[in-house]
Amino acid sequence: MSYRAWFQCITPECGQTYALEEVVYLCARCGNLLEVRHDLDALRNRSAVSWMRLFDDRYKTGQWPYGSAIWGKKEWVLPEVDNANIVSMYEGGTNLYWTERFGKIIGLRDLWVKQCGNSHTGSFKDLGMTVLVSQVKHMISRGKPIKAVACASTGDTSAALSAYCAAAGIPSIVFLPKDKVSLAQLIQPVSNGAIVLSLDTDFDGCMALVKKITEDQTIYLANSMNSLRVEGQKTIAIEIVQQFDWEVPDTIVIPGGNLGNVSALGAGFEMLEEIGLITRRPRIVVAQAERANPLYQAYKSDWKTFEPITARKTVASAIQIGNPVSVQKAIRILKKYSGIVEQATEDEIANAAALADRCGMFNCPHTGVALAALMKLKERDAIASDERVVVISTAHGLKFSEFKVGYHRGMLEHVTSRHANPPTELPAELDVVKRTIDEKIAGI
Ligand SMILES: *Cc1c(COP(=O)(O)O)cnc(C)c1O
Ligand SMILES: [Zn+2]
């Protein structure tokens, strides 16, 4: 069986198509975003049950490249790339676990967290980057003159890009807003040998520059404006359903910045429905930081207007974005999936992340945004206590140690650290140590 995919303009009246081998990010005819479309009739020639069995058979096996949870779904993602050109570091297949104790505290008995940050570079960005860099390698092998791959980043995209490019031996260029990414995020592309440009601007400023630089077709753009990324990330939806033995949860909460990830989540559910693996739809909730909330404001206007804003500094630095590239895609998905947008203040974000940490997690601030939004929705009964809810955790907390340290030292701006647990400094003397332990245990 042969499967096909291509780029297609998202403007319904336009619908212009382009080959995936073309260096194109926006529609040449109308300027809108593109999406990857698949030959669904061909995919439907195989039954839904048979797809489920195939995906289950491949899931996390050692059979390269199909053991990667992305490439285990290759036919639905990038069917025409040769396996020899796949650049994979065994992405996806991250744990989805029942967070019983935290759920109890906030009044939800069926709450799950999908740990997308337990991944090669520590964030979900790996899911899309394996697809994009594989396609680049495929294009180079066919003689396309691509010298390097570039992205603007709030930290995690650049880490993923530089790791996958280094694995493939392809040069990478990353544009980072100076002093606005964590130390761990900065050192990842440095270590992987990327050309690291630290610019005196914010993410939106970096994005504007990288768009100009990639007008030169020999420098390929890796931002999520490039819909190849979305193709990899959409497997989050498929994987969650697979991990629930092909059942659809009621509600999914996801933090949103540039809004590529929520668009991808929706694209995954659409494909599952179109090929017949599911018949019901989850509700999708996007969580934004109050200080970077253009989508929330659009939602509050009943989607009548969308206005880009200048995002203010937030602990959720990876979503400090005022002019999200994928806003149109995201709004379409939210309308289709009974969407809700909720926002959270710095105080709510940091304390939600810390409370969940007290229940065994170790959350990045963006996951904190999702958890805080969830708590607010539960509080006002927008979510029922028996719903099956999945929170998408987007990055590993270890990438954000400054945030954690700042929280436990009580040094975060606009935050009262209600779950601070700073280390106790003591002389190395038995009686003092004993007494302190007794006092601490009594205080729990
Ligand atoms: C990129 C990123 C996000 C936001 O995803 P978008 O696709 O930009 O909405 C959220 N959390 C983390 C940790 C990220 O790296
Ligand atoms: Zn178009």
Short mmCIF file of C-alpha atoms and ligand atoms in Angstrom, two decimals:
data_model
loop_
_atom_site.label_atom_id
_atom_site.label_comp_id
_atom_site.label_asym_id
_atom_site.label_seq_id
_atom_site.Cartn_x
_atom_site.Cartn_y
_atom_site.Cartn_z
CA MET A 1 0.00 0.00 0.00
CA SER A 2 1.36 3.46 -0.74
CA TYR A 3 0.46 6.42 1.42
CA ARG A 4 0.91 10.08 0.50
CA ALA A 5 1.11 13.42 2.26
CA TRP A 6 1.45 17.01 1.08
CA PHE A 7 1.24 20.61 2.32
CA GLN A 8 -2.10 22.33 1.88
CA CYS A 9 -3.14 25.94 2.55
CA ILE A 10 -5.55 26.21 5.49
CA THR A 11 -7.69 28.91 3.79
CA PRO A 12 -10.73 26.87 2.69
CA GLU A 13 -11.32 28.94 -0.46
CA CYS A 14 -7.65 28.59 -1.45
CA GLY A 15 -6.51 25.07 -0.58
CA GLN A 16 -3.37 25.38 -2.69
CA THR A 17 -1.13 22.31 -2.34
CA TYR A 18 2.66 21.94 -2.29
CA ALA A 19 4.96 18.93 -2.21
CA LEU A 20 6.62 18.22 1.13
CA GLU A 21 9.98 18.51 -0.73
CA GLU A 22 9.31 22.17 -1.45
CA VAL A 23 10.89 24.80 0.77
CA VAL A 24 7.63 26.55 1.63
CA TYR A 25 6.14 27.60 4.97
CA LEU A 26 3.25 29.87 4.01
CA CYS A 27 0.89 29.70 1.04
CA ALA A 28 2.48 31.46 -1.93
CA ARG A 29 -0.98 32.39 -3.20
CA CYS A 30 -2.72 33.81 -0.11
CA GLY A 31 -0.02 33.96 2.56
CA ASN A 32 -1.83 31.77 5.09
CA LEU A 33 -0.40 28.83 7.06
CA LEU A 34 -0.08 25.40 5.53
CA GLU A 35 -0.94 22.06 7.06
CA VAL A 36 0.11 18.56 6.15
CA ARG A 37 -2.71 16.55 4.60
CA HIS A 38 -2.79 12.81 4.08
CA ASP A 39 -4.43 10.51 1.55
CA LEU A 40 -7.12 9.40 3.98
CA ASP A 41 -8.79 7.06 1.50
CA ALA A 42 -5.58 5.08 1.26
CA LEU A 43 -5.26 5.02 5.06
CA ARG A 44 -8.89 3.86 5.38
CA ASN A 45 -8.09 0.83 3.25
CA ARG A 46 -6.68 -0.63 6.39
CA SER A 47 -9.27 -1.15 9.12
CA ALA A 48 -9.27 0.84 12.33
CA VAL A 49 -8.69 -2.30 14.37
CA SER A 50 -5.79 -3.26 12.20
CA TRP A 51 -4.17 0.18 12.66
CA MET A 52 -4.57 -0.14 16.42
CA ARG A 53 -2.95 -3.57 16.33
CA LEU A 54 -0.07 -2.31 14.18
CA PHE A 55 0.58 0.67 16.45
CA ASP A 56 0.39 -1.55 19.55
CA ASP A 57 2.75 -4.13 18.01
CA ARG A 58 5.38 -1.50 17.31
CA TYR A 59 4.99 0.54 20.51
CA LYS A 60 8.35 0.96 22.26
CA THR A 61 9.92 -2.12 20.72
CA GLY A 62 13.56 -2.20 19.64
CA GLN A 63 12.53 -2.39 15.99
CA TRP A 64 14.18 0.71 14.49
CA PRO A 65 12.69 3.18 13.66
CA TYR A 66 9.23 1.87 14.59
CA GLY A 67 9.97 1.64 18.31
CA SER A 68 9.86 5.44 18.39
CA ALA A 69 6.26 6.32 19.16
CA ILE A 70 6.38 8.82 16.29
CA TRP A 71 7.79 6.48 13.68
CA GLY A 72 5.62 3.64 14.92
CA LYS A 73 2.88 5.74 13.29
CA LYS A 74 4.98 6.63 10.25
CA GLU A 75 2.16 6.02 7.74
CA TRP A 76 0.11 8.73 9.47
CA VAL A 77 3.01 11.14 9.89
CA LEU A 78 5.53 11.18 7.05
CA PRO A 79 4.85 8.12 4.92
CA GLU A 80 7.19 8.85 2.04
CA VAL A 81 10.48 9.43 3.84
CA ASP A 82 13.03 6.60 3.46
CA ASN A 83 13.85 4.92 6.74
CA ALA A 84 17.53 5.58 5.97
CA ASN A 85 16.83 9.31 6.33
CA ILE A 86 14.95 9.10 9.62
CA VAL A 87 16.69 10.96 12.44
CA SER A 88 15.21 9.45 15.59
CA MET A 89 16.18 9.34 19.23
CA TYR A 90 13.28 7.12 20.28
CA GLU A 91 10.76 9.91 20.86
CA GLY A 92 7.35 9.71 22.42
CA GLY A 93 6.04 6.81 24.47
CA THR A 94 6.26 9.02 27.54
CA ASN A 95 4.50 7.98 30.71
CA LEU A 96 0.87 8.83 31.24
CA TYR A 97 0.16 8.33 34.89
CA TRP A 98 -2.71 8.56 37.29
CA THR A 99 -1.92 11.38 39.67
CA GLU A 100 -4.13 10.07 42.42
CA ARG A 101 -2.95 12.18 45.33
CA PHE A 102 -2.92 15.54 43.55
CA GLY A 103 -6.26 14.69 41.94
CA LYS A 104 -7.78 14.04 45.36
CA ILE A 105 -6.55 17.38 46.67
CA ILE A 106 -8.19 19.28 43.83
CA GLY A 107 -11.32 17.12 43.70
CA LEU A 108 -10.73 14.99 40.60
CA ARG A 109 -10.64 11.24 40.86
CA ASP A 110 -9.52 10.40 37.33
CA LEU A 111 -6.71 12.88 36.67
CA TRP A 112 -3.74 11.87 34.53
CA VAL A 113 -0.55 13.66 33.57
CA LYS A 114 1.13 12.99 30.24
CA GLN A 115 4.83 13.54 30.87
CA CYS A 116 5.97 14.78 27.47
CA GLY A 117 9.08 16.23 29.09
CA ASN A 118 10.50 12.76 29.83
CA SER A 119 12.12 12.80 26.48
CA HIS A 120 15.50 13.19 24.80
CA THR A 121 15.89 16.97 25.18
CA GLY A 122 13.38 17.28 28.02
CA SER A 123 10.35 18.71 26.23
CA PHE A 124 7.62 17.70 23.79
CA LYS A 125 9.48 19.61 21.06
CA ASP A 126 11.34 16.38 20.22
CA LEU A 127 8.11 14.93 18.78
CA GLY A 128 7.96 17.47 15.98
CA MET A 129 11.67 17.92 15.48
CA THR A 130 12.35 14.29 14.61
CA VAL A 131 9.90 14.69 11.74
CA LEU A 132 11.21 18.03 10.50
CA VAL A 133 14.90 17.05 10.62
CA SER A 134 14.16 13.69 8.97
CA GLN A 135 12.41 15.51 6.13
CA VAL A 136 15.40 17.86 5.80
CA LYS A 137 17.80 14.90 5.62
CA HIS A 138 15.53 13.34 3.02
CA MET A 139 15.57 16.56 0.97
CA ILE A 140 19.35 16.92 1.23
CA SER A 141 19.76 13.30 0.09
CA ARG A 142 17.76 14.20 -2.99
CA GLY A 143 20.06 17.09 -3.82
CA LYS A 144 18.21 20.05 -2.24
CA PRO A 145 20.77 22.75 -1.42
CA ILE A 146 20.07 23.15 2.32
CA LYS A 147 23.04 24.47 4.29
CA ALA A 148 21.48 24.71 7.74
CA VAL A 149 18.24 24.62 9.73
CA ALA A 150 17.26 27.63 11.86
CA CYS A 151 14.69 28.52 14.50
CA ALA A 152 13.70 31.23 16.92
CA SER A 153 12.98 29.77 20.32
CA THR A 154 11.90 30.33 23.86
CA GLY A 155 14.40 27.58 24.71
CA ASP A 156 12.97 24.14 24.04
CA THR A 157 12.65 24.27 20.25
CA SER A 158 16.31 25.25 19.96
CA ALA A 159 17.35 22.41 22.25
CA ALA A 160 15.44 19.89 20.14
CA LEU A 161 16.62 21.34 16.84
CA SER A 162 20.27 21.34 17.81
CA ALA A 163 20.15 17.78 19.18
CA TYR A 164 18.46 16.30 16.10
CA CYS A 165 20.66 18.28 13.70
CA ALA A 166 23.78 17.21 15.57
CA ALA A 167 22.64 13.58 15.36
CA ALA A 168 22.18 13.98 11.61
CA GLY A 169 25.32 16.03 10.98
CA ILE A 170 23.32 19.02 9.71
CA PRO A 171 24.31 22.56 10.87
CA SER A 172 21.74 24.37 13.03
CA ILE A 173 21.26 28.05 13.93
CA VAL A 174 19.23 29.11 16.95
CA PHE A 175 17.91 32.60 17.73
CA LEU A 176 17.36 33.05 21.45
CA PRO A 177 16.06 36.07 23.37
CA LYS A 178 18.95 37.08 25.63
CA ASP A 179 18.37 36.33 29.34
CA LYS A 180 14.87 34.98 28.64
CA VAL A 181 15.65 31.27 28.52
CA SER A 182 16.79 29.04 31.37
CA LEU A 183 20.45 28.12 31.79
CA ALA A 184 19.70 24.49 30.95
CA GLN A 185 17.92 25.55 27.78
CA LEU A 186 20.85 27.76 26.75
CA ILE A 187 23.50 25.13 27.38
CA GLN A 188 21.73 22.43 25.34
CA PRO A 189 22.29 24.02 21.87
CA VAL A 190 25.71 25.25 22.99
CA SER A 191 26.66 21.65 23.83
CA ASN A 192 25.19 20.24 20.64
CA GLY A 193 27.32 22.56 18.54
CA ALA A 194 24.59 24.81 17.16
CA ILE A 195 25.34 28.36 16.03
CA VAL A 196 23.77 30.06 19.07
CA LEU A 197 22.69 33.68 18.61
CA SER A 198 21.63 35.39 21.81
CA LEU A 199 19.71 38.50 20.78
CA ASP A 200 18.71 41.57 22.69
CA THR A 201 14.97 41.16 22.05
CA ASP A 202 12.05 38.89 22.98
CA PHE A 203 10.79 35.74 21.24
CA ASP A 204 8.60 37.70 18.85
CA GLY A 205 11.66 39.76 17.87
CA CYS A 206 13.71 36.60 17.25
CA MET A 207 10.87 35.17 15.18
CA ALA A 208 10.74 38.27 12.96
CA LEU A 209 14.50 37.98 12.31
CA VAL A 210 14.55 34.26 11.58
CA LYS A 211 11.73 34.72 9.09
CA LYS A 212 13.92 37.23 7.21
CA ILE A 213 17.02 35.02 7.38
CA THR A 214 15.13 31.99 6.04
CA GLU A 215 13.94 33.89 2.99
CA ASP A 216 17.24 32.48 1.75
CA GLN A 217 15.95 29.04 0.76
CA THR A 218 19.19 27.31 1.72
CA ILE A 219 18.44 27.95 5.40
CA TYR A 220 15.44 25.87 6.34
CA LEU A 221 12.98 27.18 8.95
CA ALA A 222 12.18 24.90 11.89
CA ASN A 223 9.58 26.96 13.74
CA SER A 224 6.09 25.55 14.13
CA MET A 225 4.96 27.84 11.31
CA ASN A 226 6.49 24.91 9.43
CA SER A 227 3.68 22.39 9.70
CA LEU A 228 6.02 19.39 9.59
CA ARG A 229 6.50 19.96 13.31
CA VAL A 230 2.78 19.68 13.91
CA GLU A 231 2.79 16.29 12.16
CA GLY A 232 5.07 14.84 14.77
CA GLN A 233 3.36 16.55 17.68
CA LYS A 234 -0.09 15.34 16.65
CA THR A 235 0.93 11.85 17.76
CA ILE A 236 0.40 13.08 21.34
CA ALA A 237 -3.34 12.65 20.73
CA ILE A 238 -2.95 9.22 19.19
CA GLU A 239 -0.61 8.10 21.94
CA ILE A 240 -2.87 9.23 24.77
CA VAL A 241 -5.81 7.33 23.29
CA GLN A 242 -3.57 4.32 22.72
CA GLN A 243 -2.37 4.45 26.32
CA PHE A 244 -6.02 4.32 27.46
CA ASP A 245 -6.53 1.19 25.33
CA TRP A 246 -8.06 3.29 22.54
CA GLU A 247 -10.49 5.18 24.71
CA VAL A 248 -10.89 8.96 24.52
CA PRO A 249 -10.54 10.98 27.74
CA ASP A 250 -13.17 13.64 28.55
CA THR A 251 -10.93 16.68 28.85
CA ILE A 252 -7.37 17.55 27.93
CA VAL A 253 -5.61 20.60 29.39
CA ILE A 254 -2.62 21.94 27.50
CA PRO A 255 -0.51 25.08 28.00
CA GLY A 256 -0.37 27.31 24.91
CA GLY A 257 2.10 29.88 23.64
CA ASN A 258 2.67 29.83 19.90
CA LEU A 259 -0.30 27.43 19.78
CA GLY A 260 1.35 24.82 17.57
CA ASN A 261 0.88 22.14 20.18
CA VAL A 262 -2.85 22.57 20.68
CA SER A 263 -3.26 22.64 16.90
CA ALA A 264 -1.29 19.41 16.74
CA LEU A 265 -3.37 17.81 19.50
CA GLY A 266 -6.53 18.65 17.57
CA ALA A 267 -5.04 17.42 14.29
CA GLY A 268 -4.30 14.08 15.94
CA PHE A 269 -7.87 13.67 17.18
CA GLU A 270 -9.23 14.67 13.77
CA MET A 271 -7.18 11.98 12.09
CA LEU A 272 -8.21 9.35 14.64
CA GLU A 273 -11.84 10.19 13.92
CA GLU A 274 -11.43 10.37 10.15
CA ILE A 275 -9.78 6.95 9.99
CA GLY A 276 -12.37 5.51 12.36
CA LEU A 277 -10.34 4.70 15.47
CA ILE A 278 -12.52 6.91 17.67
CA THR A 279 -16.09 8.18 17.54
CA ARG A 280 -16.16 10.74 20.30
CA ARG A 281 -14.26 13.97 20.89
CA PRO A 282 -12.58 15.21 24.04
CA ARG A 283 -12.92 18.77 25.22
CA ILE A 284 -9.71 20.74 24.82
CA VAL A 285 -8.65 23.40 27.32
CA VAL A 286 -5.79 25.79 26.55
CA ALA A 287 -4.09 27.34 29.55
CA GLN A 288 -2.25 30.64 29.22
CA ALA A 289 -0.22 32.78 31.55
CA GLU A 290 -2.15 35.94 32.41
CA ARG A 291 0.89 37.96 31.38
CA ALA A 292 0.94 36.41 27.89
CA ASN A 293 -2.73 35.79 27.18
CA PRO A 294 -3.75 36.86 23.65
CA LEU A 295 -5.75 33.67 23.07
CA TYR A 296 -7.57 34.06 26.37
CA GLN A 297 -8.60 37.56 25.38
CA ALA A 298 -9.87 36.33 22.02
CA TYR A 299 -11.84 33.57 23.78
CA LYS A 300 -13.37 36.15 26.10
CA SER A 301 -14.57 38.09 23.05
CA ASP A 302 -16.35 34.90 21.87
CA TRP A 303 -13.70 34.60 19.18
CA LYS A 304 -14.90 37.85 17.59
CA THR A 305 -11.46 39.44 17.53
CA PHE A 306 -7.90 38.36 17.96
CA GLU A 307 -5.33 41.00 18.85
CA PRO A 308 -1.61 40.27 19.19
CA ILE A 309 -0.17 41.72 22.39
CA THR A 310 3.28 42.37 23.80
CA ALA A 311 3.80 39.48 26.19
CA ARG A 312 5.03 40.42 29.63
CA LYS A 313 7.69 38.56 31.58
CA THR A 314 6.34 35.35 33.11
CA VAL A 315 7.81 32.36 34.93
CA ALA A 316 6.27 30.34 32.10
CA SER A 317 9.01 31.62 29.78
CA ALA A 318 8.38 29.11 26.97
CA ILE A 319 4.91 30.56 26.45
CA GLN A 320 5.83 34.23 26.79
CA ILE A 321 4.47 34.90 23.30
CA GLY A 322 2.20 37.74 22.27
CA ASN A 323 1.71 37.00 18.59
CA PRO A 324 1.18 33.24 18.24
CA VAL A 325 1.87 31.87 14.77
CA SER A 326 -0.74 29.11 14.89
CA VAL A 327 -3.62 31.12 16.31
CA GLN A 328 -5.99 30.44 13.40
CA LYS A 329 -5.43 26.72 13.57
CA ALA A 330 -5.87 26.77 17.34
CA ILE A 331 -9.16 28.66 17.20
CA ARG A 332 -10.56 26.27 14.62
CA ILE A 333 -9.63 23.33 16.84
CA LEU A 334 -11.08 24.94 19.98
CA LYS A 335 -14.37 25.63 18.24
CA LYS A 336 -14.57 22.00 17.18
CA TYR A 337 -13.53 20.52 20.56
CA SER A 338 -15.82 22.48 22.92
CA GLY A 339 -12.77 24.54 23.73
CA ILE A 340 -12.14 26.57 26.82
CA VAL A 341 -9.27 28.98 27.43
CA GLU A 342 -8.29 29.73 31.02
CA GLN A 343 -5.50 31.89 32.34
CA ALA A 344 -3.39 31.83 35.48
CA THR A 345 -1.44 34.46 37.38
CA GLU A 346 2.20 34.07 38.35
CA ASP A 347 1.13 33.22 41.88
CA GLU A 348 -1.36 30.59 40.72
CA ILE A 349 1.15 29.05 38.29
CA ALA A 350 4.00 28.73 40.76
CA ASN A 351 1.87 27.43 43.61
CA ALA A 352 0.04 24.90 41.44
CA ALA A 353 3.36 23.55 40.16
CA ALA A 354 4.70 23.37 43.71
CA LEU A 355 1.60 21.67 45.10
CA ALA A 356 1.84 19.02 42.39
CA ASP A 357 5.54 18.61 43.19
CA ARG A 358 4.48 17.86 46.76
CA CYS A 359 2.54 14.95 45.27
CA GLY A 360 5.61 13.53 43.58
CA MET A 361 5.74 15.43 40.32
CA PHE A 362 8.47 17.85 39.28
CA ASN A 363 6.77 20.33 37.07
CA CYS A 364 8.00 22.93 34.64
CA PRO A 365 6.20 26.28 34.99
CA HIS A 366 4.16 25.66 31.82
CA THR A 367 2.75 22.51 33.30
CA GLY A 368 2.07 24.73 36.31
CA VAL A 369 -0.04 26.97 34.05
CA ALA A 370 -2.09 23.95 32.96
CA LEU A 371 -2.50 22.68 36.53
CA ALA A 372 -3.50 26.12 37.81
CA ALA A 373 -6.06 26.52 35.01
CA LEU A 374 -7.42 23.07 35.79
CA MET A 375 -7.81 23.93 39.47
CA LYS A 376 -9.75 27.08 38.56
CA LEU A 377 -12.03 25.22 36.17
CA LYS A 378 -12.70 22.55 38.78
CA GLU A 379 -13.42 25.21 41.38
CA ARG A 380 -16.10 26.80 39.25
CA ASP A 381 -17.52 23.41 38.22
CA ALA A 382 -16.60 23.72 34.56
CA ILE A 383 -15.06 20.27 35.03
CA ALA A 384 -16.88 17.52 36.92
CA SER A 385 -15.18 15.45 39.60
CA ASP A 386 -15.62 12.15 37.77
CA GLU A 387 -14.31 13.28 34.40
CA ARG A 388 -11.23 11.65 32.98
CA VAL A 389 -8.85 14.57 32.60
CA VAL A 390 -5.39 14.56 31.06
CA VAL A 391 -2.92 17.38 31.68
CA ILE A 392 -0.20 17.70 29.09
CA SER A 393 3.09 18.31 30.88
CA THR A 394 5.24 19.95 28.25
CA ALA A 395 8.75 19.92 29.71
CA HIS A 396 10.83 18.39 32.46
CA GLY A 397 11.12 20.43 35.64
CA LEU A 398 14.89 19.95 35.65
CA LYS A 399 15.14 22.37 32.74
CA PHE A 400 13.72 25.09 35.00
CA SER A 401 15.78 24.83 38.15
CA GLU A 402 16.02 28.66 38.47
CA PHE A 403 12.22 28.70 38.73
CA LYS A 404 12.27 25.99 41.39
CA VAL A 405 15.07 27.57 43.38
CA GLY A 406 13.44 31.00 43.12
CA TYR A 407 10.16 29.55 44.37
CA HIS A 408 11.61 27.76 47.39
CA ARG A 409 13.69 30.81 48.29
CA GLY A 410 10.57 32.97 48.05
CA MET A 411 12.24 35.14 45.41
CA LEU A 412 9.80 34.93 42.50
CA GLU A 413 8.13 38.18 41.51
CA HIS A 414 4.36 38.37 42.12
CA VAL A 415 4.47 35.00 43.94
CA THR A 416 3.83 34.09 47.57
CA SER A 417 5.47 30.68 47.93
CA ARG A 418 2.87 28.73 49.90
CA HIS A 419 4.63 25.37 49.57
CA ALA A 420 8.21 26.54 50.00
CA ASN A 421 10.52 23.92 51.47
CA PRO A 422 13.99 25.43 51.73
CA PRO A 423 16.84 23.26 53.00
CA THR A 424 17.65 23.60 56.69
CA GLU A 425 21.26 24.51 57.37
CA LEU A 426 22.65 22.99 60.55
CA PRO A 427 25.94 22.30 62.23
CA ALA A 428 26.95 18.63 61.88
CA GLU A 429 25.99 17.82 65.48
CA LEU A 430 23.85 14.86 66.45
CA ASP A 431 21.64 16.51 69.08
CA VAL A 432 20.83 19.52 66.90
CA VAL A 433 20.06 17.25 63.96
CA LYS A 434 17.84 15.01 66.09
CA ARG A 435 15.91 17.90 67.59
CA THR A 436 15.39 19.51 64.19
CA ILE A 437 14.06 16.28 62.66
CA ASP A 438 11.59 15.88 65.55
CA GLU A 439 10.37 19.45 65.14
CA LYS A 440 10.01 19.02 61.39
CA ILE A 441 8.07 15.76 61.63
CA ALA A 442 5.76 17.30 64.23
CA GLY A 443 5.15 20.18 61.82
CA ILE A 444 3.99 18.07 58.85
C1 LIG B 1 6.91 25.26 23.29
C2 LIG B 1 6.43 25.03 24.65
C3 LIG B 1 5.11 25.30 25.02
C4 LIG B 1 4.12 25.94 24.12
O1 LIG B 1 3.79 25.22 22.97
P1 LIG B 1 3.15 26.03 21.74
O2 LIG B 1 3.10 25.04 20.65
O3 LIG B 1 4.12 27.14 21.46
O4 LIG B 1 1.83 26.54 22.18
C5 LIG B 1 4.70 25.00 26.30
N1 LIG B 1 5.56 24.47 27.20
C6 LIG B 1 6.84 24.20 26.88
C7 LIG B 1 7.72 23.64 27.92
C8 LIG B 1 7.31 24.47 25.60
O5 LIG B 1 8.59 24.22 25.30
ZN ZN B 2 -3.61 29.84 0.20
#
